[in-house]
Amino acid sequence: DIQMTQSPSSLSASVGDRVTITCRTSQDIKSNLAWFQQKPGKAPKSLIYAASRLQSGVPSKFSGSGSGTDFTLTISSLQPEDFATYYCQHYNSYPLTFGGGTKVEIK
Amino acid sequence: EVQLVESGGGLVQPGGSLRLSCAASGFSFSDHYMDWVRQAPGKGPEWVGRSRDKANSYSTEYAASVKGRFTISRDESKNSLDLQMSSLKTEDTAVYYCTRSQTSYHFMDVWGKGTTVTVS
């Protein structure tokens, strides 16, 4: 199984900050990676697919990069609605697996 | 509007069975892979299993933790995705989400709101 390691597990940031979250996989997954945002009591929401492609309707302040085993999600200017937990997930092979999550909190 | 609505969750005793359903609307159900994903209280999402599209005969894949106990099936006439769960364990307690995968990249682009299963 492919292991997904997200870092940090949590971070505190201020409105307007640039935030970067990292996801590392235990095997080469090419660009078969997605990022999700989840708010308390809600289902995850798709943000990024194919490592760097923005899902329809998602604001351009979100961006993704990477390929192979190292990936990043960047939020260019953090807004109040962005405080949430973020997960990476690979879809390169079975089983599909998720990272442990990064909780973004208000400083 | 693309919509996924799960139903069938509830309280069940260990060793029991439960059947979840997902009603899909607003898209061509047979053209998409569909997945079940669960999330235990306070934990991250965990993939449960997948039903490929009609072109791939709705073939299935399962996580090791549920293989042999859970079965995914589709009813084309109802645009419904089902998850039959048996030999339930306390560790199966979670919110269960039905998801649609995008046709080209097969990532989970649409999620339902989830249904809660409690095994106790």
Tab-separated table of C-alpha atoms in Angstrom:
chain	number	residue	atom	x	y	z
A	1	ASP	CA	0.000	0.000	0.000
A	2	ILE	CA	1.134	3.561	-0.680
A	3	GLN	CA	1.691	5.551	2.516
A	4	MET	CA	0.780	9.230	2.526
A	5	THR	CA	2.614	11.561	4.898
A	6	GLN	CA	1.252	15.060	5.305
A	7	SER	CA	3.045	17.852	7.108
A	8	PRO	CA	2.507	19.715	9.232
A	9	SER	CA	-0.370	17.979	11.019
A	10	SER	CA	-1.578	21.392	12.142
A	11	LEU	CA	-0.623	25.011	11.709
A	12	SER	CA	-1.715	28.395	12.985
A	13	ALA	CA	-1.858	31.240	10.515
A	14	SER	CA	-3.295	34.717	10.152
A	15	VAL	CA	-5.702	36.078	7.566
A	16	GLY	CA	-3.664	37.078	4.526
A	17	ASP	CA	-0.851	34.606	5.172
A	18	ARG	CA	0.534	32.309	2.483
A	19	VAL	CA	0.211	28.708	3.616
A	20	THR	CA	1.942	25.625	2.210
A	21	ILE	CA	1.054	22.023	3.066
A	22	THR	CA	3.231	19.101	2.008
A	23	CYS	CA	2.276	15.554	1.077
A	24	ARG	CA	4.865	12.828	0.545
A	25	THR	CA	4.067	9.384	-0.834
A	26	SER	CA	5.971	6.148	-0.249
A	27	GLN	CA	5.980	5.296	-3.972
A	28	ASP	CA	5.992	7.193	-7.249
A	29	ILE	CA	2.389	8.102	-8.061
A	30	LYS	CA	3.190	10.312	-11.056
A	31	SER	CA	0.609	13.120	-10.805
A	32	ASN	CA	-2.277	11.006	-9.525
A	33	LEU	CA	-2.941	13.128	-6.462
A	34	ALA	CA	-5.937	15.110	-5.225
A	35	TRP	CA	-6.406	17.616	-2.415
A	36	PHE	CA	-9.566	18.047	-0.357
A	37	GLN	CA	-10.821	20.609	2.134
A	38	GLN	CA	-13.066	19.538	4.999
A	39	LYS	CA	-14.918	21.723	7.468
A	40	PRO	CA	-16.398	20.344	10.715
A	41	GLY	CA	-19.520	18.265	10.177
A	42	LYS	CA	-19.257	18.497	6.389
A	43	ALA	CA	-18.135	16.172	3.626
A	44	PRO	CA	-14.720	16.734	2.067
A	45	LYS	CA	-14.679	19.054	-0.929
A	46	SER	CA	-12.448	18.541	-3.940
A	47	LEU	CA	-9.911	21.342	-4.551
A	48	ILE	CA	-7.123	20.017	-6.783
A	49	TYR	CA	-6.690	16.957	-8.999
A	50	ALA	CA	-3.839	15.630	-11.128
A	51	ALA	CA	-1.565	17.315	-8.568
A	52	SER	CA	-1.982	20.802	-10.024
A	53	ARG	CA	-5.336	21.134	-11.803
A	54	LEU	CA	-7.923	23.313	-10.093
A	55	GLN	CA	-11.344	21.726	-9.664
A	56	SER	CA	-14.136	23.702	-11.306
A	57	GLY	CA	-15.445	26.480	-9.074
A	58	VAL	CA	-12.462	26.482	-6.704
A	59	PRO	CA	-10.838	29.926	-6.273
A	60	SER	CA	-7.417	30.467	-7.815
A	61	LYS	CA	-5.861	31.242	-4.411
A	62	PHE	CA	-5.519	27.444	-4.154
A	63	SER	CA	-2.729	25.841	-6.147
A	64	GLY	CA	-1.025	22.483	-6.223
A	65	SER	CA	2.340	21.314	-7.446
A	66	GLY	CA	4.600	18.291	-7.523
A	67	SER	CA	4.901	14.892	-9.111
A	68	GLY	CA	6.403	11.547	-8.224
A	69	THR	CA	6.506	11.444	-4.438
A	70	ASP	CA	6.490	15.081	-3.284
A	71	PHE	CA	3.517	17.395	-3.525
A	72	THR	CA	2.389	20.726	-2.110
A	73	LEU	CA	-0.874	22.594	-1.666
A	74	THR	CA	-0.552	26.358	-1.369
A	75	ILE	CA	-3.140	28.892	-0.281
A	76	SER	CA	-1.882	32.253	-1.482
A	77	SER	CA	-3.772	34.529	0.906
A	78	LEU	CA	-5.612	32.828	3.742
A	79	GLN	CA	-9.176	33.977	4.291
A	80	PRO	CA	-11.542	33.201	7.198
A	81	GLU	CA	-13.424	30.608	5.112
A	82	ASP	CA	-10.180	28.678	4.504
A	83	PHE	CA	-9.766	27.577	8.099
A	84	ALA	CA	-10.386	23.844	7.767
A	85	THR	CA	-8.627	20.485	7.551
A	86	TYR	CA	-6.885	19.576	4.304
A	87	TYR	CA	-6.230	16.056	3.033
A	88	CYS	CA	-4.185	14.697	0.166
A	89	GLN	CA	-5.215	11.441	-1.510
A	90	HIS	CA	-3.623	9.349	-4.250
A	91	TYR	CA	-5.543	7.513	-6.945
A	92	ASN	CA	-2.602	5.814	-8.634
A	93	SER	CA	-3.330	2.254	-7.546
A	94	TYR	CA	-5.429	0.256	-5.114
A	95	PRO	CA	-5.990	0.762	-2.283
A	96	LEU	CA	-6.637	4.469	-2.588
A	97	THR	CA	-5.267	6.185	0.512
A	98	PHE	CA	-5.524	9.555	2.226
A	99	GLY	CA	-2.966	11.555	4.123
A	100	GLY	CA	-3.417	12.154	7.834
A	101	GLY	CA	-4.662	15.700	7.343
A	102	THR	CA	-3.468	19.225	8.110
A	103	LYS	CA	-5.645	21.350	10.356
A	104	VAL	CA	-5.333	25.045	9.546
A	105	GLU	CA	-6.284	27.181	12.524
A	106	ILE	CA	-6.554	30.878	13.191
A	107	LYS	CA	-3.580	32.488	14.899
B	1	GLU	CA	-27.509	19.604	-10.435
B	2	VAL	CA	-25.230	16.694	-9.615
B	3	GLN	CA	-26.370	15.133	-6.353
B	4	LEU	CA	-25.554	12.105	-4.208
B	5	VAL	CA	-27.827	11.235	-1.283
B	6	GLU	CA	-26.914	8.423	1.098
B	7	SER	CA	-29.389	6.541	3.245
B	8	GLY	CA	-29.610	3.434	5.391
B	9	GLY	CA	-27.317	4.300	8.266
B	10	GLY	CA	-28.169	3.457	11.856
B	11	LEU	CA	-27.275	1.536	14.979
B	12	VAL	CA	-26.367	-2.142	14.592
B	13	GLN	CA	-24.879	-4.724	16.930
B	14	PRO	CA	-21.449	-6.264	16.304
B	15	GLY	CA	-21.770	-9.145	13.871
B	16	GLY	CA	-24.850	-7.634	12.292
B	17	SER	CA	-25.567	-6.422	8.773
B	18	LEU	CA	-26.646	-3.164	7.197
B	19	ARG	CA	-27.265	-1.964	3.651
B	20	LEU	CA	-26.463	1.587	2.618
B	21	SER	CA	-27.793	3.181	-0.543
B	22	CYS	CA	-26.710	6.194	-2.532
B	23	ALA	CA	-29.183	7.867	-4.884
B	24	ALA	CA	-27.398	9.574	-7.748
B	25	SER	CA	-28.889	12.284	-9.943
B	26	GLY	CA	-27.887	14.975	-12.402
B	27	PHE	CA	-25.299	12.953	-14.342
B	28	SER	CA	-24.859	9.807	-16.398
B	29	PHE	CA	-24.515	7.260	-13.596
B	30	SER	CA	-23.224	4.433	-15.777
B	31	ASP	CA	-20.304	6.494	-17.105
B	32	HIS	CA	-18.643	7.131	-13.754
B	33	TYR	CA	-16.622	5.162	-11.253
B	34	MET	CA	-18.257	5.411	-7.827
B	35	ASP	CA	-16.654	4.967	-4.415
B	36	TRP	CA	-17.609	4.555	-0.786
B	37	VAL	CA	-15.412	6.417	1.686
B	38	ARG	CA	-15.833	6.351	5.458
B	39	GLN	CA	-14.638	8.552	8.256
B	40	ALA	CA	-14.500	7.357	11.846
B	41	PRO	CA	-15.090	9.946	14.582
B	42	GLY	CA	-12.102	12.277	14.842
B	43	LYS	CA	-10.178	10.481	12.080
B	44	GLY	CA	-9.349	11.130	8.449
B	45	PRO	CA	-11.227	9.654	5.484
B	46	GLU	CA	-10.676	5.990	4.600
B	47	TRP	CA	-11.464	4.548	1.192
B	48	VAL	CA	-13.810	1.539	1.438
B	49	GLY	CA	-14.303	0.403	-2.121
B	50	ARG	CA	-15.037	1.232	-5.751
B	51	SER	CA	-17.421	0.290	-8.526
B	52	ARG	CA	-15.985	0.989	-11.941
B	53	ASP	CA	-18.150	2.250	-14.796
B	54	LYS	CA	-20.399	0.218	-17.123
B	55	ALA	CA	-17.650	0.029	-19.750
B	56	ASN	CA	-15.637	-1.893	-17.163
B	57	SER	CA	-18.597	-4.089	-16.228
B	58	TYR	CA	-19.065	-2.327	-12.898
B	59	SER	CA	-16.142	-4.339	-11.543
B	60	THR	CA	-15.203	-3.663	-7.933
B	61	GLU	CA	-12.213	-3.095	-5.667
B	62	TYR	CA	-12.162	-3.141	-1.867
B	63	ALA	CA	-9.977	-2.058	0.997
B	64	ALA	CA	-8.368	-4.951	2.829
B	65	SER	CA	-10.205	-3.974	6.033
B	66	VAL	CA	-13.612	-4.703	4.465
B	67	LYS	CA	-12.872	-7.282	1.769
B	68	GLY	CA	-15.048	-10.350	2.175
B	69	ARG	CA	-17.476	-8.495	4.468
B	70	PHE	CA	-18.670	-5.591	2.302
B	71	THR	CA	-20.139	-5.740	-1.211
B	72	ILE	CA	-20.709	-2.832	-3.589
B	73	SER	CA	-23.399	-3.084	-6.234
B	74	ARG	CA	-25.338	-0.845	-8.590
B	75	ASP	CA	-28.936	-0.673	-9.706
B	76	GLU	CA	-28.941	1.079	-13.085
B	77	SER	CA	-32.729	1.350	-13.175
B	78	LYS	CA	-32.670	3.389	-9.962
B	79	ASN	CA	-29.308	5.138	-10.432
B	80	SER	CA	-28.389	3.705	-7.080
B	81	LEU	CA	-25.090	2.575	-5.555
B	82	ASP	CA	-25.390	0.162	-2.645
B	83	LEU	CA	-23.021	-0.986	0.070
B	84	GLN	CA	-23.979	-4.254	1.729
B	85	MET	CA	-22.119	-4.580	5.022
B	86	SER	CA	-22.015	-7.791	7.022
B	87	SER	CA	-20.084	-9.159	10.022
B	88	LEU	CA	-19.890	-5.601	11.274
B	89	LYS	CA	-17.284	-4.668	13.849
B	90	THR	CA	-17.125	-1.760	16.269
B	91	GLU	CA	-14.286	-0.322	14.153
B	92	ASP	CA	-16.709	0.027	11.215
B	93	THR	CA	-18.417	2.870	13.098
B	94	ALA	CA	-18.129	5.908	10.850
B	95	VAL	CA	-19.842	8.362	8.571
B	96	TYR	CA	-20.092	6.680	5.166
B	97	TYR	CA	-19.840	8.879	2.085
B	98	CYS	CA	-20.808	8.032	-1.460
B	99	THR	CA	-18.557	9.708	-4.016
B	100	ARG	CA	-18.463	10.094	-7.778
B	101	SER	CA	-15.194	9.906	-9.668
B	102	GLN	CA	-14.456	12.159	-12.595
B	103	THR	CA	-14.444	10.267	-15.891
B	104	SER	CA	-10.921	11.034	-17.072
B	105	TYR	CA	-8.800	11.155	-13.936
B	106	HIS	CA	-10.952	9.003	-11.629
B	107	PHE	CA	-10.558	11.282	-8.637
B	108	MET	CA	-13.480	11.854	-6.260
B	109	ASP	CA	-15.024	15.057	-7.549
B	110	VAL	CA	-18.476	14.917	-5.941
B	111	TRP	CA	-19.358	13.766	-2.409
B	112	GLY	CA	-22.663	13.094	-0.720
B	113	LYS	CA	-23.398	14.409	2.766
B	114	GLY	CA	-22.904	11.007	4.347
B	115	THR	CA	-24.857	8.589	6.508
B	116	THR	CA	-23.805	7.501	9.995
B	117	VAL	CA	-23.252	3.876	10.925
B	118	THR	CA	-22.771	2.987	14.586
B	119	VAL	CA	-21.765	-0.546	15.541
B	120	SER	CA	-22.312	-1.034	19.251
